[in-house]
Coordinates of C-alpha atoms in Angstrom, one line a residue:
X688 CA 107.5 100.4 98.7
X689 CA 108.0 101.2 95.3
X690 CA 110.9 99.2 93.9
X691 CA 112.1 102.1 91.5
X692 CA 113.1 104.0 94.8
X693 CA 115.9 101.6 95.3
X694 CA 117.0 101.2 92.1
X695 CA 117.1 104.9 91.7
X696 CA 119.2 104.7 94.8
X697 CA 121.5 102.1 93.5
X698 CA 122.5 103.8 90.8
X699 CA 122.6 107.2 92.4
X700 CA 125.3 105.3 94.7
X701 CA 127.0 103.5 92.6
X702 CA 128.1 105.7 89.7
X703 CA 131.7 107.5 89.8
X704 CA 132.1 111.2 90.3
X705 CA 133.3 113.6 87.6
X706 CA 136.3 115.7 88.8
X707 CA 135.0 119.2 89.7
X708 CA 137.6 121.8 90.3
X709 CA 134.8 123.6 92.8
X710 CA 134.5 121.0 95.6
X711 CA 131.5 123.3 97.1
X712 CA 129.7 122.9 93.7
X713 CA 125.9 121.7 93.9
X714 CA 126.4 119.7 90.7
X715 CA 129.0 117.8 92.5
X716 CA 127.0 116.9 95.4
X717 CA 123.5 116.4 94.0
X718 CA 124.6 114.8 90.5
X719 CA 126.5 111.4 90.9
X720 CA 127.3 111.2 87.3
X721 CA 129.1 108.8 84.9
X722 CA 131.0 109.8 81.5
X723 CA 128.4 108.8 79.4
X724 CA 125.4 110.4 80.9
X725 CA 123.9 112.0 83.9
X726 CA 121.6 110.3 86.2
X727 CA 118.2 111.7 87.8
X728 CA 118.6 112.4 91.7
X729 CA 116.8 109.9 93.5
X730 CA 113.0 110.6 94.5
X731 CA 111.8 111.7 97.7
X732 CA 111.1 109.1 100.5
X733 CA 108.3 110.0 103.3
X734 CA 108.9 109.3 106.8
X735 CA 107.0 106.1 107.8
X736 CA 103.7 106.8 109.8
X737 CA 103.4 105.5 113.1
X738 CA 100.0 103.7 113.6
X739 CA 97.9 103.8 116.7
X740 CA 97.8 100.3 118.0
X741 CA 94.0 98.6 118.2
X742 CA 93.3 96.2 120.9
X743 CA 92.7 92.8 119.1
X744 CA 90.1 91.5 121.8
X745 CA 88.5 94.6 122.4
X746 CA 87.9 95.2 118.1
X747 CA 86.5 92.0 117.6
X748 CA 83.9 92.0 120.6
X749 CA 82.9 95.8 119.7
X750 CA 82.6 95.3 116.0
X751 CA 81.6 91.7 116.0
X752 CA 80.2 90.5 119.3
X753 CA 79.7 86.7 119.8
X754 CA 79.4 85.8 115.8
X755 CA 83.2 85.4 116.2
X756 CA 85.5 84.0 118.8
X757 CA 89.3 84.7 119.5
X758 CA 91.3 81.5 119.5
X759 CA 91.5 80.1 122.9
X760 CA 94.2 77.6 122.9
X761 CA 93.6 75.9 126.0
X762 CA 89.9 75.1 124.9
X763 CA 90.5 74.5 121.0
X764 CA 90.9 70.8 121.5
X765 CA 87.6 70.4 123.4
X766 CA 85.3 72.2 120.8
X767 CA 82.3 70.0 119.9
X768 CA 81.0 71.8 116.7
X769 CA 82.5 71.9 113.4
X770 CA 85.2 74.9 113.3
X771 CA 86.1 77.7 110.6
X772 CA 89.1 79.2 111.9
X773 CA 91.1 81.9 109.9
X774 CA 94.1 83.0 110.9
X775 CA 95.9 86.7 109.8
X776 CA 98.3 89.4 111.5
X777 CA 95.1 90.1 113.5
X778 CA 97.3 90.8 116.7
X779 CA 99.1 93.9 115.1
X780 CA 96.8 95.0 111.8
X781 CA 93.2 93.4 113.0
X782 CA 91.6 97.0 111.8
X783 CA 93.2 96.4 108.1
X784 CA 91.6 92.9 107.7
X785 CA 88.0 93.8 108.2
X786 CA 87.2 92.7 104.6
X787 CA 87.9 89.4 105.9
X788 CA 85.9 89.7 109.5
X789 CA 83.1 91.3 107.9
X790 CA 82.5 88.0 106.0
X791 CA 83.0 85.6 108.6
X792 CA 80.8 88.0 110.9
X793 CA 78.1 87.2 108.4
X794 CA 78.7 84.0 108.1
X795 CA 78.9 83.5 111.8
X796 CA 75.4 85.0 112.4
X797 CA 73.9 82.7 109.3
X798 CA 75.3 79.1 111.1
X799 CA 75.5 80.4 114.7
X800 CA 74.4 77.3 116.4
X801 CA 76.0 74.8 113.8
X802 CA 79.5 76.0 113.4
X803 CA 82.0 77.6 115.8
X804 CA 83.8 80.7 113.8
X805 CA 87.2 81.9 115.4
X806 CA 89.9 84.0 114.1
X807 CA 93.6 83.9 115.4
X808 CA 97.0 85.9 115.3
X809 CA 99.0 84.0 112.5
X810 CA 101.6 83.3 115.2
X811 CA 99.1 80.9 116.5
X812 CA 99.0 79.0 113.6
X813 CA 101.4 76.1 115.1
X814 CA 97.9 74.9 117.0
X815 CA 97.0 73.4 113.4
X816 CA 100.3 72.5 112.6
X817 CA 102.2 71.4 115.9
X818 CA 105.6 71.3 116.1
X819 CA 106.2 74.1 113.4
X820 CA 107.7 77.5 113.4
X821 CA 104.9 79.6 113.3
X822 CA 106.9 82.3 111.5
X823 CA 107.3 80.0 108.5
X824 CA 103.8 81.3 107.7
X825 CA 104.5 84.6 107.7
X826 CA 105.0 86.5 104.3
X827 CA 108.5 88.6 103.8
X828 CA 107.1 90.5 100.5
X829 CA 103.8 91.5 101.5
X830 CA 103.2 93.8 104.6
X831 CA 100.9 92.3 106.9
X832 CA 98.2 94.5 106.5
X833 CA 97.6 93.6 102.7
X834 CA 98.2 89.8 103.4
X835 CA 95.5 87.2 103.2
X836 CA 94.3 85.0 105.3
X837 CA 94.8 81.4 106.1
X838 CA 91.2 79.6 106.3
X839 CA 90.8 76.2 107.7
X840 CA 88.0 74.0 107.9
X841 CA 87.7 71.3 110.7
X842 CA 84.8 68.5 111.2
X843 CA 84.0 67.1 114.7
X844 CA 86.6 64.7 114.4
X845 CA 89.3 67.0 113.7
X846 CA 90.1 66.0 109.9
X847 CA 91.8 69.4 108.5
X848 CA 90.6 71.2 105.5
X849 CA 92.8 74.2 104.0
X850 CA 90.4 76.5 102.1
X851 CA 92.3 77.4 98.3
X852 CA 92.1 80.3 96.3
X853 CA 91.7 82.3 99.4
X854 CA 92.5 85.7 97.5
X855 CA 89.2 85.4 95.3
X856 CA 87.4 84.1 98.1
X857 CA 83.6 86.3 98.4
X858 CA 80.9 86.1 101.0
X859 CA 79.2 83.8 98.6
X860 CA 82.5 81.3 98.7
X861 CA 83.0 81.4 102.8
X862 CA 79.3 80.5 102.9
X863 CA 79.6 77.7 100.4
X864 CA 82.7 76.5 102.1
X865 CA 80.2 76.3 105.6
X866 CA 77.9 74.2 103.5
X867 CA 79.8 71.7 102.5
X868 CA 81.7 71.4 106.0
X869 CA 78.2 70.9 107.6
X870 CA 77.1 68.3 104.7
X871 CA 80.9 66.7 104.6
X872 CA 81.6 67.2 100.9
X873 CA 84.9 68.5 102.3
X874 CA 85.7 65.3 103.3
X875 CA 85.1 62.6 100.2
X876 CA 85.1 58.8 100.0
X877 CA 85.2 56.3 98.1
X878 CA 82.7 53.9 98.7
X879 CA 84.8 50.9 100.4
X880 CA 85.5 48.1 98.2
X881 CA 84.7 44.1 99.2
X882 CA 87.4 41.8 100.1
X883 CA 88.6 40.3 96.4
X884 CA 91.5 38.5 97.9
X885 CA 94.2 40.7 95.9
X886 CA 97.2 41.6 99.0
X887 CA 97.0 45.1 97.6
X888 CA 94.8 46.8 99.9
X889 CA 92.6 49.8 98.5
X890 CA 92.0 52.3 101.3
X891 CA 89.2 55.1 101.5
X892 CA 89.0 57.9 103.8
X893 CA 85.7 56.3 105.4
X894 CA 87.8 53.1 106.6
X895 CA 91.5 55.3 106.5
X896 CA 91.5 54.8 110.5
X897 CA 90.8 51.1 110.8
X898 CA 93.2 50.2 107.8
X899 CA 96.2 52.5 108.5
X900 CA 95.6 54.5 111.9
X901 CA 94.6 51.2 113.8
X902 CA 97.0 48.8 111.7
X903 CA 98.7 46.2 114.1
X904 CA 101.3 46.1 111.0
X905 CA 104.0 48.1 109.1
X906 CA 102.3 49.8 106.1
X907 CA 103.8 50.8 102.8
X908 CA 101.1 53.3 101.4
X909 CA 100.9 54.8 97.9
X910 CA 99.2 57.4 97.6
X911 CA 98.3 58.3 94.1
X912 CA 95.7 60.8 92.2
X913 CA 94.1 58.3 90.3
X914 CA 92.2 54.7 90.8
X915 CA 94.7 51.6 91.9
X916 CA 94.0 50.1 88.2
X917 CA 94.9 53.3 86.2
X918 CA 97.8 54.1 88.3
X919 CA 99.5 50.8 88.1
X920 CA 98.8 51.0 84.4
X921 CA 100.3 54.3 84.2
X922 CA 103.5 53.9 86.0
X923 CA 103.8 49.9 84.8
X924 CA 104.1 48.7 88.1
X925 CA 103.0 45.3 89.3
X926 CA 101.9 46.5 92.5
X927 CA 100.6 43.1 93.3
X928 CA 104.0 41.2 92.9
X929 CA 105.7 44.0 95.2
X930 CA 102.5 43.4 97.9
X931 CA 103.5 39.4 97.3
X932 CA 107.2 39.9 97.9
X933 CA 106.9 42.2 100.8
X934 CA 104.4 40.2 102.6
X935 CA 107.6 38.4 104.0
X936 CA 108.3 40.8 106.2
X937 CA 105.1 41.5 107.7
X938 CA 104.5 44.8 105.4
X939 CA 100.9 45.3 103.9
X940 CA 100.8 47.3 100.8
X941 CA 97.7 49.9 101.0
X942 CA 96.7 52.3 98.1
X943 CA 94.5 55.2 98.1
X944 CA 93.5 57.6 95.3
X945 CA 93.9 61.5 96.8
X946 CA 91.8 62.7 94.1
X947 CA 88.6 61.3 95.4
X948 CA 89.3 60.6 99.1
X949 CA 90.4 63.0 101.7
X950 CA 94.0 62.2 103.1
X951 CA 95.3 64.0 106.1
X952 CA 97.5 66.9 105.1
X953 CA 100.7 65.5 106.4
X954 CA 100.2 63.0 103.3
X955 CA 99.7 65.5 100.7
X956 CA 102.1 66.4 98.0
X957 CA 102.6 68.4 95.0
X958 CA 103.3 65.5 92.8
X959 CA 101.7 61.6 92.8
X960 CA 102.0 58.9 93.3
X961 CA 104.3 59.3 96.4
X962 CA 105.1 56.0 98.6
X963 CA 105.4 56.4 102.9
X964 CA 106.7 53.7 105.1
X965 CA 104.6 53.6 107.9
X966 CA 105.8 51.9 110.9
X967 CA 103.1 50.0 113.1
X968 CA 104.6 51.5 116.6
X969 CA 104.4 55.3 115.5
X970 CA 102.4 56.4 112.8
X971 CA 103.8 59.7 112.9
X972 CA 107.2 58.6 112.5
X973 CA 106.7 58.0 108.3
X974 CA 109.2 58.3 105.6
X975 CA 108.2 59.0 102.0
X976 CA 110.3 57.4 99.3
X977 CA 112.6 59.7 97.2
X978 CA 113.8 60.0 93.4
X979 CA 112.4 57.8 90.8
X980 CA 110.1 55.0 91.7
X981 CA 111.1 51.0 90.6
X982 CA 109.7 47.6 92.0
X983 CA 113.8 47.4 92.6
X984 CA 113.9 50.9 94.6
X985 CA 110.3 50.4 96.3
X986 CA 111.8 46.6 97.5
X987 CA 114.8 48.5 98.9
X988 CA 113.1 51.3 100.5
X989 CA 111.1 49.0 102.3
X990 CA 114.2 46.5 103.7
X991 CA 116.1 49.7 104.5
X992 CA 113.5 50.8 106.8
X993 CA 112.8 47.5 108.6
X994 CA 116.5 47.8 110.1
X995 CA 117.6 49.7 113.1
X996 CA 119.8 52.0 110.8
X997 CA 116.3 53.2 108.8
X998 CA 114.4 53.5 111.8
X999 CA 117.2 56.1 112.9
X1000 CA 116.9 57.7 109.4
X1001 CA 113.2 58.1 109.9
X1002 CA 113.4 59.6 113.5
X1003 CA 116.2 62.1 112.4
X1004 CA 113.5 63.0 109.0
X1005 CA 110.6 63.6 111.7
X1006 CA 112.9 65.7 113.9
X1007 CA 114.0 67.8 111.1
X1008 CA 110.5 68.3 110.0
X1009 CA 109.8 69.8 113.5
X1010 CA 111.1 73.1 114.9
X1011 CA 113.2 73.0 117.9
X1012 CA 113.7 75.8 120.4
X1013 CA 116.8 77.1 121.4
X1014 CA 118.3 75.8 124.6
X1015 CA 121.9 76.0 125.6
X1016 CA 123.5 72.5 127.3
X1017 CA 123.1 71.7 130.7
X1018 CA 125.6 72.4 133.3
X1019 CA 128.0 74.0 131.0
X1020 CA 129.7 77.3 130.7
X1021 CA 130.0 79.0 127.7
X1022 CA 131.6 81.6 126.0
X1023 CA 131.1 83.1 122.2
X1024 CA 133.4 80.8 121.0
X1025 CA 132.1 77.9 122.0
X1026 CA 128.9 79.0 121.3
X1027 CA 129.6 79.3 117.7
X1028 CA 130.6 75.7 117.7
X1029 CA 127.8 74.9 119.7
X1030 CA 125.3 76.4 116.9
X1031 CA 127.0 75.2 113.9
X1032 CA 126.6 71.6 115.6
X1033 CA 123.1 71.6 116.8
X1034 CA 121.2 75.0 115.0
X1035 CA 123.3 75.2 111.7
X1036 CA 122.1 77.9 109.3
X1037 CA 120.3 79.8 112.0
X1038 CA 121.9 82.7 113.7
X1039 CA 126.0 83.6 113.5
X1040 CA 128.2 84.8 115.4
X1041 CA 129.5 88.2 114.5
X1042 CA 133.1 88.6 113.4
X1043 CA 133.4 91.4 110.8
X1044 CA 130.7 93.7 109.4
X1045 CA 129.4 91.9 106.7
X1046 CA 129.5 92.8 102.8
X1047 CA 126.9 90.3 101.8
X1048 CA 124.0 89.4 102.1
X1049 CA 122.3 92.6 101.5
X1050 CA 120.7 93.0 105.0
X1051 CA 121.7 91.9 108.4
X1052 CA 120.7 92.3 112.4
X1053 CA 123.5 92.1 114.6
X1054 CA 122.6 92.1 118.2
X1055 CA 125.5 93.0 120.5
X1056 CA 125.5 92.2 124.1
X1057 CA 127.4 92.5 127.2
X1058 CA 128.6 88.5 127.3
X1059 CA 132.0 89.0 128.8
X1060 CA 130.5 90.4 131.8
X1061 CA 127.0 89.0 132.3
X1062 CA 127.5 85.5 130.5
X1063 CA 125.8 83.7 127.8
X1064 CA 123.1 82.3 129.8
X1065 CA 121.9 86.1 131.0
X1066 CA 120.6 86.6 127.3
X1067 CA 119.0 83.4 126.4
X1068 CA 115.6 84.9 126.2
X1069 CA 116.9 87.0 123.6
X1070 CA 119.0 84.3 121.9
X1071 CA 115.6 82.1 121.6
X1072 CA 114.1 84.7 120.0
X1073 CA 116.4 85.7 117.6
X1074 CA 117.0 81.8 116.9
X1075 CA 113.5 81.1 116.2
X1076 CA 113.5 84.1 113.8
X1077 CA 116.6 83.1 111.8
X1078 CA 115.4 79.6 111.7
X1079 CA 112.2 80.6 109.8
X1080 CA 114.6 81.4 106.6
X1081 CA 111.7 83.8 105.8
X1082 CA 114.1 86.4 104.3
X1083 CA 116.5 86.2 101.6
X1084 CA 119.7 87.2 101.9
X1085 CA 119.6 88.7 105.4
X1086 CA 121.5 86.9 108.3
X1087 CA 121.5 87.4 112.0
X1088 CA 124.7 88.1 114.2
X1089 CA 125.3 87.8 117.9
X1090 CA 128.7 89.6 119.1
X1091 CA 130.0 91.2 122.4
X1092 CA 129.3 94.8 123.0
X1093 CA 133.0 95.4 122.9
X1094 CA 132.6 94.7 119.1
X1095 CA 130.7 97.7 118.1
X1096 CA 134.0 99.7 117.1
X1097 CA 134.2 97.5 114.2
X1098 CA 130.6 98.8 112.9
X1099 CA 130.7 102.3 114.3
X1100 CA 133.4 105.0 114.1
X1101 CA 135.7 105.8 117.2
X1102 CA 134.6 108.8 118.6
X1103 CA 131.2 107.3 118.2
X1104 CA 132.0 104.2 120.8
X1105 CA 134.0 106.6 123.1
X1106 CA 130.7 108.9 123.3
X1107 CA 128.3 106.0 123.9
X1108 CA 130.4 104.8 126.9
X1109 CA 130.2 108.0 128.2
X1110 CA 126.1 108.6 127.7
X1111 CA 124.9 105.0 127.7
X1112 CA 123.5 105.2 131.3
X1113 CA 124.0 101.4 132.3
X1114 CA 122.6 100.1 129.0
X1115 CA 124.6 97.1 127.8
X1116 CA 123.4 95.9 124.6
X1117 CA 123.5 97.4 121.2
X1118 CA 121.4 96.3 118.3
X1119 CA 121.7 97.4 114.8
X1120 CA 120.0 96.7 111.8
X1121 CA 121.7 97.1 108.1
X1122 CA 118.9 97.8 104.9
X1123 CA 119.7 96.9 101.4
X1124 CA 121.0 100.4 101.1
X1125 CA 123.7 99.6 103.6
X1126 CA 121.9 102.3 106.1
X1127 CA 122.4 101.2 109.6
X1128 CA 119.5 101.9 112.4
X1129 CA 119.7 101.1 115.8
X1130 CA 116.8 99.5 117.4
X1131 CA 116.0 98.5 121.0
X1132 CA 115.1 95.4 123.2
X1133 CA 111.2 95.8 122.6
X1134 CA 111.8 94.1 119.2
X1135 CA 112.6 91.2 121.2
X1136 CA 109.4 90.8 123.4
X1137 CA 107.8 88.4 120.7
X1138 CA 109.1 86.3 117.7
X1139 CA 106.6 88.4 115.8
X1140 CA 107.5 91.6 116.5
X1141 CA 110.9 90.8 115.7
X1142 CA 109.4 90.0 112.2
X1143 CA 107.8 93.0 111.7
X1144 CA 111.0 94.9 112.4
X1145 CA 113.0 92.8 110.4
X1146 CA 110.7 93.0 107.4
X1147 CA 111.2 96.5 107.8
X1148 CA 114.3 96.3 107.4
X1149 CA 114.2 94.0 104.2
X1150 CA 111.8 96.1 102.5
X1151 CA 113.8 99.5 103.3
X1152 CA 110.6 101.2 104.5
X1153 CA 112.7 102.8 107.7
X1154 CA 114.6 105.0 105.3
X1155 CA 113.0 108.5 104.2
X1156 CA 114.4 111.5 102.7
X1157 CA 114.1 114.7 100.8
X1158 CA 115.0 114.3 97.0
X1159 CA 118.3 116.4 96.4
X1160 CA 118.0 120.0 95.5
X1161 CA 119.8 121.5 92.4
X1162 CA 120.6 125.0 91.5
X1163 CA 122.8 128.0 92.8
X1164 CA 125.4 127.5 95.2
X1165 CA 124.2 128.1 98.8
X1166 CA 126.7 128.9 101.8
X1167 CA 124.8 126.4 104.0
X1168 CA 124.4 123.2 102.3
X1169 CA 120.8 121.9 102.5
X1170 CA 121.6 118.0 102.2
X1171 CA 119.3 114.9 102.8
X1172 CA 119.7 111.1 103.8
X1173 CA 120.5 110.4 99.8
X1174 CA 123.5 112.5 100.0
X1175 CA 124.7 112.9 103.6
X1176 CA 127.4 110.1 103.5
X1177 CA 128.8 111.3 100.5
X1178 CA 129.4 115.1 101.6
X1179 CA 130.9 114.1 104.8
X1180 CA 132.9 111.2 103.4
X1181 CA 134.2 113.5 100.3
X1182 CA 134.6 116.6 101.5
X1183 CA 137.8 118.1 101.6
X1184 CA 136.9 120.9 104.2
X1185 CA 136.3 120.2 107.7
X1186 CA 132.5 120.5 108.4
X1187 CA 130.2 121.9 110.7
X1188 CA 127.0 119.8 110.6
X1189 CA 123.7 121.0 111.9
X1190 CA 120.7 118.6 112.4
X1191 CA 117.3 120.3 113.4
X1192 CA 113.6 119.6 113.5
X1193 CA 111.5 122.1 110.9
X1194 CA 108.6 121.9 113.2
X1195 CA 110.7 122.8 116.3
X1196 CA 110.8 126.6 117.9
X1197 CA 114.4 126.1 118.9
X1198 CA 115.7 125.1 115.0
X1199 CA 114.3 128.6 114.3
X1200 CA 116.9 130.4 116.5
X1201 CA 119.7 128.0 115.4
X1202 CA 118.5 128.4 111.8
X1203 CA 119.1 132.1 112.5
X1204 CA 122.6 132.3 113.8
X1205 CA 123.7 129.9 111.5
X1206 CA 122.8 132.5 108.4
X1207 CA 124.6 135.0 110.6
X1208 CA 128.3 133.2 110.6
X1209 CA 128.2 132.4 107.2
X1210 CA 129.6 135.5 106.1
X1211 CA 133.7 136.6 106.4
X1212 CA 133.8 134.5 110.2
X1213 CA 133.2 131.2 108.3
X1214 CA 135.4 131.8 104.9
X1215 CA 138.5 132.8 107.6
X1216 CA 138.2 129.6 109.0
X1217 CA 137.5 127.5 105.7
X1218 CA 134.8 124.9 107.0
X1219 CA 131.7 124.0 105.6
X1220 CA 128.3 124.7 106.7
X1221 CA 126.0 121.5 106.3
X1222 CA 122.4 121.3 107.8
X1223 CA 119.9 118.4 107.6
X1224 CA 115.7 118.3 108.7
X1225 CA 115.5 115.0 111.0
X1226 CA 112.2 115.4 110.3
X1227 CA 112.3 114.8 106.8
X1228 CA 115.4 112.8 106.7
X1229 CA 116.9 109.6 108.3
X1230 CA 120.1 110.4 110.5
X1231 CA 122.9 108.2 110.2
X1232 CA 123.0 106.5 113.9
X1233 CA 126.3 108.1 114.7
X1234 CA 124.8 111.7 114.2
X1235 CA 121.3 110.5 115.6
X1236 CA 120.4 112.5 119.3
X1237 CA 117.6 112.3 121.7
X1238 CA 117.0 115.8 120.9
X1239 CA 117.3 118.3 118.3
X1240 CA 118.6 120.7 117.0
X1241 CA 122.6 119.8 117.5
X1242 CA 125.8 120.3 116.0
X1243 CA 128.5 118.3 115.0
X1244 CA 132.1 119.4 113.9
X1245 CA 133.8 116.7 111.6
X1246 CA 137.3 117.2 110.9
X1247 CA 138.5 116.4 107.6
X1248 CA 141.7 114.5 109.1
X1249 CA 140.8 111.7 110.9
X1250 CA 137.1 111.7 110.9
X1251 CA 136.3 108.6 112.8
X1252 CA 138.6 109.7 115.7
X1253 CA 138.1 113.3 115.6
X1254 CA 134.3 114.3 115.2
X1255 CA 132.9 116.2 118.3
X1256 CA 128.9 116.5 119.4
X1257 CA 128.0 120.3 120.6
X1258 CA 124.6 120.4 122.3
X1259 CA 122.8 123.4 121.9
X1260 CA 121.5 125.1 125.3
X1261 CA 118.2 127.3 125.3
X1262 CA 120.4 130.5 125.5
X1263 CA 123.1 129.7 123.1
X1264 CA 124.7 132.3 121.1
X1265 CA 126.8 133.3 117.9
X1266 CA 129.7 134.1 120.0
X1267 CA 129.9 130.5 121.7
X1268 CA 129.3 128.7 118.4
X1269 CA 132.1 130.1 116.7
X1270 CA 134.1 129.4 119.9
X1271 CA 133.4 126.3 119.8
X1272 CA 134.5 126.0 116.0
X1273 CA 137.7 128.0 116.8
X1274 CA 138.7 125.3 119.2
X1275 CA 138.2 122.2 117.0
X1276 CA 140.6 124.1 114.3

């Protein structure tokens, strides 16, 4: 989406309107002006195109045969060959990523008996990063069909290597990656040093498992980007002296050069050196030092981690690194009030309880459900999906709210809420999205079937790609005002007359008949009734929630007094006549 579209619309909506004695004038309707200059109307926004879904499995099989395999989570750990695995939005957009699939296919043909080539949807990336929220790897600002993949290589020992600079990857780069995977150069190692009697032990990739993974002692591991001697000189730290001091606590000081040795990905950082305390009883329950490193701070770091409190802090940090799925407390009935306390205590900064229509952040998704009648537990699967999306923090300035269905009157006008009660056909939830233009959209529970589906819909709201509109017309006054999504709300809220709104589809045969009798009644009949006629094409414009309907054309009578209470819908029958429409209008006056 062109960012200038949003900029134009923001300006279009925010500037003030000059006083104009002729409230029906096109200039007033189409130009929001300030006292210094006139601003151009917004651009036309094309309706979003619906893409026919492509079956991922069928697409891979028909285009690439056996050269590429789709990830099987059940057997992945059993693969004996080296692996190249590529993650992207293949489940939804595989046909858009044929460039990457074609390159992988050619490499698969060349190394078919030596390397296993696997493709996987990005939502399955947690098979590489266990206990992580896979939605953290989704990009909010890039459309799924344009996103570059994540490419990983694994040797038979399951040592993980991530391929960098993917955007500039060519067929030659990918073949080079395969060669380096086979010859082991992706996992470099210096030669192990002979025992020189020093207390600081130098680790290399070749003996990492022996010195660290299988060690029965607690470890202070220093990961640096230089050899031990250079790092000691640059940092001005006497590691040998520190190793002597911590020996009394049965802690080994071990040093590894990450520039010359493969280091597990979880120990790699953007800045070096970094120090880790690795307890002997659980090698995954490690913690790194924070702040500027001095001999005194490192000694305090070691001593603190040997205490029960230090153990609890490590466990808390490890738990914080993991994604925790939403669960309700056992054997406890909850209402929205107690759920709000529970969310604040156990799942802070994720989904929120809805109280009032938010003014900030700019975007929101609001899930109203029948908690009062059906209870919190009934909607557990929905809450788990919403929580996973909210916990990812993928979208800046976008919040997720849950509330009771009865709160819908805080979001939409009263007449619509009453009408909804009559026509809801047993539906007991109502989901609303608000984009950066404050345009509201209704969506259904299909969005909550999978966390990835909720992401894709949320991204459309975040980027305002669901909004579309014709460009506002300028020119001579019109008896039937042609409005657009850009200005329909302004026309309705600022009108000094009652409005008779017609929503139609330009490609519908019934719409032609409706537009014909509208032209017939614009004369004396309407002048006497003192109302304003407005029409909008639903094919070319987004329609506000309260005026949207399952079938078009349709009429609405919007009263200038008590607009929120007195708006009426008029469904059009196949044989509707001009007289029937005039009769309906007369009854509303």
